[in-house]
Coordinates of C-alpha atoms in Angstrom, one line a residue:
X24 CA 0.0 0.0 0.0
X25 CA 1.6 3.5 -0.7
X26 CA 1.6 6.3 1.4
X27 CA 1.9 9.1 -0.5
X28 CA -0.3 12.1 0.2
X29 CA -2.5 13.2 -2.9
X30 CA -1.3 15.8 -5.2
X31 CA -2.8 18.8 -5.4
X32 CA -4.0 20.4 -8.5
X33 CA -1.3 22.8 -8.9
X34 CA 0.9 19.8 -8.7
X35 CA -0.6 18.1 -11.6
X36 CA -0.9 20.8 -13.8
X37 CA 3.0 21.5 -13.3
X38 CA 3.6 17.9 -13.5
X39 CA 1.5 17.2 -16.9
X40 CA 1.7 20.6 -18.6
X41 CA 0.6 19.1 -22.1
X42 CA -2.9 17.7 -20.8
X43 CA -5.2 20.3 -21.2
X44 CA -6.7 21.2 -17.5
X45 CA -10.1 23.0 -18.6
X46 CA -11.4 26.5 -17.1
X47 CA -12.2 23.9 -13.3
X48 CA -8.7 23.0 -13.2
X49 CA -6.9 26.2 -13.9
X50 CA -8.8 28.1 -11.1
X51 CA -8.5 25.4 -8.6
X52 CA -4.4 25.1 -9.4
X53 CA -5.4 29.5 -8.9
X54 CA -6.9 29.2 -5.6
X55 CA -4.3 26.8 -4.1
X56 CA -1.4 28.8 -5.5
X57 CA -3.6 31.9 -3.2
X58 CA -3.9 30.1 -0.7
X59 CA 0.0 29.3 -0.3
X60 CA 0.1 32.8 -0.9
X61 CA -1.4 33.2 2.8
X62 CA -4.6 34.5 1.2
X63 CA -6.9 31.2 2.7
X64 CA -9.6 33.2 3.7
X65 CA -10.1 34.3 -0.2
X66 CA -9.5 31.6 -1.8
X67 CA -12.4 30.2 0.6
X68 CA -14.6 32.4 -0.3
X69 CA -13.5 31.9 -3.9
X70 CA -14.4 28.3 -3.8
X71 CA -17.8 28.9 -2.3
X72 CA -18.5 30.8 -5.1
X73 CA -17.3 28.3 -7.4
X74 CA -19.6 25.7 -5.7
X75 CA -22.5 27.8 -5.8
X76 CA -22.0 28.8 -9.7
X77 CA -21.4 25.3 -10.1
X78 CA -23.8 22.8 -8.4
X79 CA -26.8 22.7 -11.4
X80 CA -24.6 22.8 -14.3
X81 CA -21.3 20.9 -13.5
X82 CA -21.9 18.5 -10.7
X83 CA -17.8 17.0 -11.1
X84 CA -16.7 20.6 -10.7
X85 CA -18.6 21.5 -8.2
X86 CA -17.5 18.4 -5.9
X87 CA -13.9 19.5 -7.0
X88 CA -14.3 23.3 -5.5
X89 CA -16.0 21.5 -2.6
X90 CA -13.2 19.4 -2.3
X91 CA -10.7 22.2 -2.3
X92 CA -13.0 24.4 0.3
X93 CA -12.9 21.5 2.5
X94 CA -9.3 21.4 2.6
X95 CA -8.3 24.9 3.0
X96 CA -11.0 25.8 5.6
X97 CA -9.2 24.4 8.5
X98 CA -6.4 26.8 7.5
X99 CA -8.8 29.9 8.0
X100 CA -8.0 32.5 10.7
X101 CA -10.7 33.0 12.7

């Protein structure tokens, strides 16, 4: 069984730069690279508004900003 931890989308757009990563994947590799940036709280709010925009049009997508808002909330200073 591996252990290695997931990559994150910024990671696999920078690892396979010839597969096209559609409008869902560029903003997602976006908001992470914010994020690092120290700008959590935006890219938070960013991915909420991704989800919402998202949710009756592009279920796949939306699941993916869901995924990302998921991950970065903990990081959030309250």
């Amino acid at each position: 069984m591996s252990h290695a931890t997931p990559a994150t989308n910024a990671e696999r757009m920078h690892a396979a730069p010839c597969v096209p990563a559609g409008v869902v994947g560029i903003l997602l590799a976006s908001l992470e690279a914010l994020a690092a940036a120290g700008q959590v709280d935006a890219a938070c709010r960013f991915a909420g508004q991704a989800c919402v925009s998202l949710r009756h049009d592009d279920a796949h997508g939306e699941r993916q900003f869901n995924a990302l808002l998921h991950r970065l909330a903990p990081r959030v200073p309250w």
